[in-house]
mmCIF file of C-alpha atoms in Angstrom:
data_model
loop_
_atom_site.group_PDB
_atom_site.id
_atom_site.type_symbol
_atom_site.label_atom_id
_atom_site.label_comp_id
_atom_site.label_asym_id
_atom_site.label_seq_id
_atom_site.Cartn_x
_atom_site.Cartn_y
_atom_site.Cartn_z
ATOM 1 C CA UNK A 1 4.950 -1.476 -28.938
ATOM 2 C CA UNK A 2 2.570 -1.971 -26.172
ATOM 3 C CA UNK A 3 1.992 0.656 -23.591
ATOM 4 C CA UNK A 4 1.149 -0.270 -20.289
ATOM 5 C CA UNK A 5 -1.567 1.606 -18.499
ATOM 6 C CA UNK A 6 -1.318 1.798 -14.395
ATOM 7 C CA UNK A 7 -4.196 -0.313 -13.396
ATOM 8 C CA UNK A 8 -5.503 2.468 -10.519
ATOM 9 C CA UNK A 9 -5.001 5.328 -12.576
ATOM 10 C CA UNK A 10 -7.144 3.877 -15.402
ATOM 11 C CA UNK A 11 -9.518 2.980 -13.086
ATOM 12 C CA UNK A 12 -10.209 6.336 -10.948
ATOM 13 C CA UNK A 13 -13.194 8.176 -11.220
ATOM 14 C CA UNK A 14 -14.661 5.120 -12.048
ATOM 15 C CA UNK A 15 -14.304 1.779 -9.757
ATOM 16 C CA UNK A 16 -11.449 3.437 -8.176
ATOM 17 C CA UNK A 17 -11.321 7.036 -6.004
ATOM 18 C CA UNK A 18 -8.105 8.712 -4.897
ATOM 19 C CA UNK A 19 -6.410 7.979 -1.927
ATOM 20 C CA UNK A 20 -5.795 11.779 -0.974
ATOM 21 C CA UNK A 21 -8.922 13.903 -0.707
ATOM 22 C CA UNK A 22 -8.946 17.597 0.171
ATOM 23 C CA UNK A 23 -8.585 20.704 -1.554
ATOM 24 C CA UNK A 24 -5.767 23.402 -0.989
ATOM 25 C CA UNK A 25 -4.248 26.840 -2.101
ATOM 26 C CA UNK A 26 -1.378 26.545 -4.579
ATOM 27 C CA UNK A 27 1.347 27.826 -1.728
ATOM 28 C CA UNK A 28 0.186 24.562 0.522
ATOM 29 C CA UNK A 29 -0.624 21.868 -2.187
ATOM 30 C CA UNK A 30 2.956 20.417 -2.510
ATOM 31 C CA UNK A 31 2.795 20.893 1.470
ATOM 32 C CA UNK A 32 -0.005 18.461 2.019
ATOM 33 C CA UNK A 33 0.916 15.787 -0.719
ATOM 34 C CA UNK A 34 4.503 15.394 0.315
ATOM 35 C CA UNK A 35 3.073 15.189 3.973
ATOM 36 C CA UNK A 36 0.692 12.566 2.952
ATOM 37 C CA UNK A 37 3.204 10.539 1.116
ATOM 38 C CA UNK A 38 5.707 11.017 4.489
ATOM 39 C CA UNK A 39 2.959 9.877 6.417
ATOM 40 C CA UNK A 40 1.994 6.930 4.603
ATOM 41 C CA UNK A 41 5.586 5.937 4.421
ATOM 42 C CA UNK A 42 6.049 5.926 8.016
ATOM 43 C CA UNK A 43 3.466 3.783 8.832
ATOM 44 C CA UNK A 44 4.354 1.285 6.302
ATOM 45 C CA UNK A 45 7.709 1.012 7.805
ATOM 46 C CA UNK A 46 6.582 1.233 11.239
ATOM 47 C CA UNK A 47 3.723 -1.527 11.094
ATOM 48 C CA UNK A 48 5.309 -3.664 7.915
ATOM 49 C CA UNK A 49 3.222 -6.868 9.478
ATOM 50 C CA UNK A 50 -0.330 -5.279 9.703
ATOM 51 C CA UNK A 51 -0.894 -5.862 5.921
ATOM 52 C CA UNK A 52 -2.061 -2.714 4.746
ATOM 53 C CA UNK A 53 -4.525 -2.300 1.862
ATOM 54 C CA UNK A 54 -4.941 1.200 1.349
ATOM 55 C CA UNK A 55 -4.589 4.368 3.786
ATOM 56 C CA UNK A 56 -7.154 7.554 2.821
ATOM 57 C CA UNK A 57 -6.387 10.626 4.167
ATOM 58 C CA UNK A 58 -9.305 13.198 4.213
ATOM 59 C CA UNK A 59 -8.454 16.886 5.068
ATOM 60 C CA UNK A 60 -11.444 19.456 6.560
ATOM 61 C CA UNK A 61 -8.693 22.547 7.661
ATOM 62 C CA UNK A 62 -4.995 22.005 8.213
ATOM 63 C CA UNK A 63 -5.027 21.290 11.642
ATOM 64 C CA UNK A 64 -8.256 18.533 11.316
ATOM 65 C CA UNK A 65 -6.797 14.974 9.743
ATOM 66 C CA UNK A 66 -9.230 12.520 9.068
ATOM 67 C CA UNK A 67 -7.169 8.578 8.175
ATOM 68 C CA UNK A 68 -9.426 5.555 6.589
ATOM 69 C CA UNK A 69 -7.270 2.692 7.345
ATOM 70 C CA UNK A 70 -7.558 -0.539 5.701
ATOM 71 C CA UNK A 71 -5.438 -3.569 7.399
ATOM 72 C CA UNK A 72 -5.398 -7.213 7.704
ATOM 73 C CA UNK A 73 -4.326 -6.981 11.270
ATOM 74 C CA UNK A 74 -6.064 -3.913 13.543
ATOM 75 C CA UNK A 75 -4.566 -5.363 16.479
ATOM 76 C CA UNK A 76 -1.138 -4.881 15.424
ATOM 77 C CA UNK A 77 -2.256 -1.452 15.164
ATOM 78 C CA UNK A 78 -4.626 -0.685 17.923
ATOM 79 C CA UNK A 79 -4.208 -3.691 20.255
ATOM 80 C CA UNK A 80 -7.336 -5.859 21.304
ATOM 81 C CA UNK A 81 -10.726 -4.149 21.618
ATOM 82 C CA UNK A 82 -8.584 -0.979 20.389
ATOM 83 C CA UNK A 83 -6.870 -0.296 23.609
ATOM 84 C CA UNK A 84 -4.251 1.505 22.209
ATOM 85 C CA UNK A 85 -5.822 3.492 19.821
ATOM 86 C CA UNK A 86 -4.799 6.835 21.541
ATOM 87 C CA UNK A 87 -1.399 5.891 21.369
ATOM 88 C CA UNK A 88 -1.773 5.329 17.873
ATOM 89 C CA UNK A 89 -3.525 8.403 16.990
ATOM 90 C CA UNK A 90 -0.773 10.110 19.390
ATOM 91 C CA UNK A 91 1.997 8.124 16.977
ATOM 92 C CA UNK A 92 0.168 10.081 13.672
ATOM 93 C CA UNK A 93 0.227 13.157 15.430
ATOM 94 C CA UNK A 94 3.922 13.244 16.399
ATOM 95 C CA UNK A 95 4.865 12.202 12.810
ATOM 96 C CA UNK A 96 3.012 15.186 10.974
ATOM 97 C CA UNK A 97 4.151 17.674 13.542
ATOM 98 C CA UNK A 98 7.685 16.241 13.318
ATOM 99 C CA UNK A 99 7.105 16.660 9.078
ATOM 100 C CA UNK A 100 6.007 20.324 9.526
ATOM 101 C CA UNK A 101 8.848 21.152 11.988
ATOM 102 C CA UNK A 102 11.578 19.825 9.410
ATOM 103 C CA UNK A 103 9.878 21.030 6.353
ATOM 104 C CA UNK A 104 7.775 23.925 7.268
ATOM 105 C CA UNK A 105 9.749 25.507 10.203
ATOM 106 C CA UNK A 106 8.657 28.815 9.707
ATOM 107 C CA UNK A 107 5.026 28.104 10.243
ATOM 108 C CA UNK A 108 3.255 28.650 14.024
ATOM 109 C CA UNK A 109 2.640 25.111 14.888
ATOM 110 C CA UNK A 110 -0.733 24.545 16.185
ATOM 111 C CA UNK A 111 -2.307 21.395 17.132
ATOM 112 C CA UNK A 112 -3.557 18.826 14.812
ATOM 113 C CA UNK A 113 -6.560 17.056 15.661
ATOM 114 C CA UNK A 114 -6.666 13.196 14.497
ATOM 115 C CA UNK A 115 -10.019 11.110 13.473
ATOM 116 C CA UNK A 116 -9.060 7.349 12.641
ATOM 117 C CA UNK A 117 -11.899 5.175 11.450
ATOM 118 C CA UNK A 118 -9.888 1.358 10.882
ATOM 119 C CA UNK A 119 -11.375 -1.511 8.898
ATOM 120 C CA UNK A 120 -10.064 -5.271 8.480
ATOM 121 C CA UNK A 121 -10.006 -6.532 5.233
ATOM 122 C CA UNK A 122 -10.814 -10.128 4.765
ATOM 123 C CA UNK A 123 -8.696 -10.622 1.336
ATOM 124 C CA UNK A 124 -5.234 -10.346 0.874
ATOM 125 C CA UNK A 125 -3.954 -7.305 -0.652
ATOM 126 C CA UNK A 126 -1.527 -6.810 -3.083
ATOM 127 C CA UNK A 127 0.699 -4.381 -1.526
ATOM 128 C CA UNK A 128 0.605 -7.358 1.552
ATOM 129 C CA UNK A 129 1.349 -10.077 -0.812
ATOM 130 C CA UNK A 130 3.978 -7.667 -2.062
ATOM 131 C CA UNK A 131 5.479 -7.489 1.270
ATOM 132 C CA UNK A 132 5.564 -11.206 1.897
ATOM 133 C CA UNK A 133 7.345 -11.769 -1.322
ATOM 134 C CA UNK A 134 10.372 -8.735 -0.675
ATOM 135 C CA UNK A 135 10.356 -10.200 2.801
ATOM 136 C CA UNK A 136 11.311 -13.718 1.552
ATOM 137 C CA UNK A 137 13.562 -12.325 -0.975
ATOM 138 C CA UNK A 138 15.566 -9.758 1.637
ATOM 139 C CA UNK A 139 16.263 -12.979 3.553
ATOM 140 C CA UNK A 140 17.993 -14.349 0.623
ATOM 141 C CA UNK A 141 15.362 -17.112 -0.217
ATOM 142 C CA UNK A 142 14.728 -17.655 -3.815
ATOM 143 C CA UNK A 143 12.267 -16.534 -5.558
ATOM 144 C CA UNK A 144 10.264 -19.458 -6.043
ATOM 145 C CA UNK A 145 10.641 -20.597 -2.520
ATOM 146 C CA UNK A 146 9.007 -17.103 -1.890
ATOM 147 C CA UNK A 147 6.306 -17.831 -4.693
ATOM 148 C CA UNK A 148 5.561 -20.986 -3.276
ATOM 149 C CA UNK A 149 4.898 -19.794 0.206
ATOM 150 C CA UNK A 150 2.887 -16.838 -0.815
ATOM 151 C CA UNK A 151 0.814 -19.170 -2.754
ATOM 152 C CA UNK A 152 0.853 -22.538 -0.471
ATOM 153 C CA UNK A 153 0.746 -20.883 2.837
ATOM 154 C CA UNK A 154 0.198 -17.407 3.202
ATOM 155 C CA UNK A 155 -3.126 -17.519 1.106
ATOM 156 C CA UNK A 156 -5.851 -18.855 3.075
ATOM 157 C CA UNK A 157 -8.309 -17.988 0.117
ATOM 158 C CA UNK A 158 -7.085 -17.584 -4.044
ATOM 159 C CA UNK A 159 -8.293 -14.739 -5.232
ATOM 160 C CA UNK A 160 -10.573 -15.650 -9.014
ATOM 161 C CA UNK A 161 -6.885 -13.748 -10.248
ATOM 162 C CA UNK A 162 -3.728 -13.502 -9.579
ATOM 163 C CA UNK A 163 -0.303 -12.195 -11.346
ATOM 164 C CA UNK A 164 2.859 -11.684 -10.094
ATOM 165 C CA UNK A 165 5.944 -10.207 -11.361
ATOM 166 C CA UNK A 166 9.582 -10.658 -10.369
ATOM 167 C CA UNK A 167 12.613 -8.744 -11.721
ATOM 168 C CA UNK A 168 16.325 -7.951 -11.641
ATOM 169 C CA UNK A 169 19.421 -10.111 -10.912
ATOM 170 C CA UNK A 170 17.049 -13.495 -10.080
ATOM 171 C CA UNK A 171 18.618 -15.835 -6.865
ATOM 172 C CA UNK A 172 22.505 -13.775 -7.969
ATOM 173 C CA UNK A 173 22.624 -14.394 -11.263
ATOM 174 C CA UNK A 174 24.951 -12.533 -13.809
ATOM 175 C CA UNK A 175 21.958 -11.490 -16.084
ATOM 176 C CA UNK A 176 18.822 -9.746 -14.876
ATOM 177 C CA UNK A 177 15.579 -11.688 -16.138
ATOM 178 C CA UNK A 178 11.835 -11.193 -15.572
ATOM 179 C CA UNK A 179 9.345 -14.168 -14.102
ATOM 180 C CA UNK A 180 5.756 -14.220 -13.950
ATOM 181 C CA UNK A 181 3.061 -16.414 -13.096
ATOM 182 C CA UNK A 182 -0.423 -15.785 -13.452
ATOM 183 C CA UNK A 183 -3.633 -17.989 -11.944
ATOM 184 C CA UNK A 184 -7.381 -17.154 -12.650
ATOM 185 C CA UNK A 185 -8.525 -14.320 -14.734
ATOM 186 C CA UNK A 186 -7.341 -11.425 -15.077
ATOM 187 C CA UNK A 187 -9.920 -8.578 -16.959
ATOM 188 C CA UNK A 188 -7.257 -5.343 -16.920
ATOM 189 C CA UNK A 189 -9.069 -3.374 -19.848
ATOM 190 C CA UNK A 190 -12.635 -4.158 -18.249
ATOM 191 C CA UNK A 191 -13.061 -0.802 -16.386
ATOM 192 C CA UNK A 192 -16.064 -2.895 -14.023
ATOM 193 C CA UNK A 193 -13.003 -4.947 -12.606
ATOM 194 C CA UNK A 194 -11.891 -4.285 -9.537
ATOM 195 C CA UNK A 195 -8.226 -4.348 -9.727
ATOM 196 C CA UNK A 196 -5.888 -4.494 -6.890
ATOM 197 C CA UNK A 197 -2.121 -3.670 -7.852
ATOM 198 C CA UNK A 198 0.782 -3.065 -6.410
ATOM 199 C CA UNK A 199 4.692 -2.144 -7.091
ATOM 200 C CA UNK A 200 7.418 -2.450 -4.872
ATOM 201 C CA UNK A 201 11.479 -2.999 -4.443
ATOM 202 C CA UNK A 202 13.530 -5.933 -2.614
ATOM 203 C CA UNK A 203 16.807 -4.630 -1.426
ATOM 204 C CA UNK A 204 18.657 -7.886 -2.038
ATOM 205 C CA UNK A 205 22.998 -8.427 -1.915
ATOM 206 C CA UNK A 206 22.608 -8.713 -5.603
ATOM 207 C CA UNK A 207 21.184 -5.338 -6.240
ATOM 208 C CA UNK A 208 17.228 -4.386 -6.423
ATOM 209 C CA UNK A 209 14.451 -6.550 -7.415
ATOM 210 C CA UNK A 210 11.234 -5.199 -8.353
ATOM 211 C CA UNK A 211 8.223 -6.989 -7.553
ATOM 212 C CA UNK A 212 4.655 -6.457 -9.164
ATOM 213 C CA UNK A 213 1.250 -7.827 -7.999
ATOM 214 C CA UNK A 214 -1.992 -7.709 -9.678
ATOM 215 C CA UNK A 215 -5.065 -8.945 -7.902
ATOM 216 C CA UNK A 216 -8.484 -9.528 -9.648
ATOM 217 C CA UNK A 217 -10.986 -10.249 -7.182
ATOM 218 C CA UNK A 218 -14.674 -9.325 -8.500
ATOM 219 C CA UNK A 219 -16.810 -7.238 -11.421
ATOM 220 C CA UNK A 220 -18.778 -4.225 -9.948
ATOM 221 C CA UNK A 221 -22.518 -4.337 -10.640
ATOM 222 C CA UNK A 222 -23.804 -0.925 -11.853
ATOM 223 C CA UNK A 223 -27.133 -2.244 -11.972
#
């Protein structure tokens, strides 16, 4: 049988770094990665429209958080000419304190100090693309109505590759299925290729539906 390899994972180390970077004492390493995940989460939820791409979370001490955000739409986040950016950073801060104060209550809490740096991204994630599809889907579209706007619509610029996956009880039926439909190329065991992918659920009346995206968009030049 074939085993699937996470495109990311395969890649780290290599074209690909990890999202979470900082080094901790055993006691406080589940402490920061279940923060980071919490925090992450949050935001998702809480700013579903920006489009994210990827969120890196740097750590000097415990207290000094440093967030690389990637996003389609900074405004959504930060408002025009980042006029709100203090209310955002103010927004981070109240969601790790109120973490630490549920999870860690017997720890003095101190106060955290927040760097942001925020970039726009000019192509269209997958985790974004993702997002658009479980969107269309939660609103009881079908899936190819969903495909067809992701692909007619949404994206101003095709990517040189594209798959998508759809699965579980398709538009209520009595039998779960899987659809795909792949465009371009798509070089997964070429460790140069710089793979986007992402994995996520549709909560749908008929039950969940996962949705997969895998996004090719260039070769990395060593030379």
């Amino acid at each position: 049988m074939g085993q699937k390899v996470h495109p990311i994972g395969f890649r780290l180390g290599n074209t690909k770094s990890h999202l979470s970077t900082w080094f901790a004492e055993n006691q406080n390493y589940s402490n920061y990665l279940f923060e980071d995940y919490y925090l992450r989460k949050k935001l998702y939820q809480n700013y579903e429209s920006a489009g994210f791409e990827k969120i890196e979370i740097f750590r000097k001490t415990e207290n000094q958080l440093t967030m690389m955000i990637s996003v389609e739409e900074p405004t959504i986040l930060v408002g025009l000419n980042a006029q709100n950016l203090k209310n955002f950073q103010q927004e981070i801060r109240q969601i790790v304190q109120k973490y630490r104060k549920q999870h860690l209550p017997l720890k003095t809490p101190s106060k955290i100090q927040v760097t942001l740096h925020i970039f726009g991204c000019f192509n269209m994630s997958a985790s974004s693309m993702a997002d658009f599809l479980i969107e269309f889907l939660e609103k009881r579209y079908s899936f190819r109505s969903a495909l067809n706007g992701l692909l007619k619509k949404k994206l101003k610029k095709k990517p040189p590759g594209l798959k998508i996956q759809i699965s579980g009880r398709l538009n209520g039926a009595e039998m779960a299925r899987q659809i795909w439909i792949r465009e371009g190329r798509l070089p997964l065991q070429t460790l140069q290729a710089h793979i986007d992918y992402s994995s996520k659920q549709a909560q749908t009346i008929y039950g969940l539906l996962g949705v997969k995206v895998w996004v090719f968009h260039h070769l990395h030049d060593y030379h």
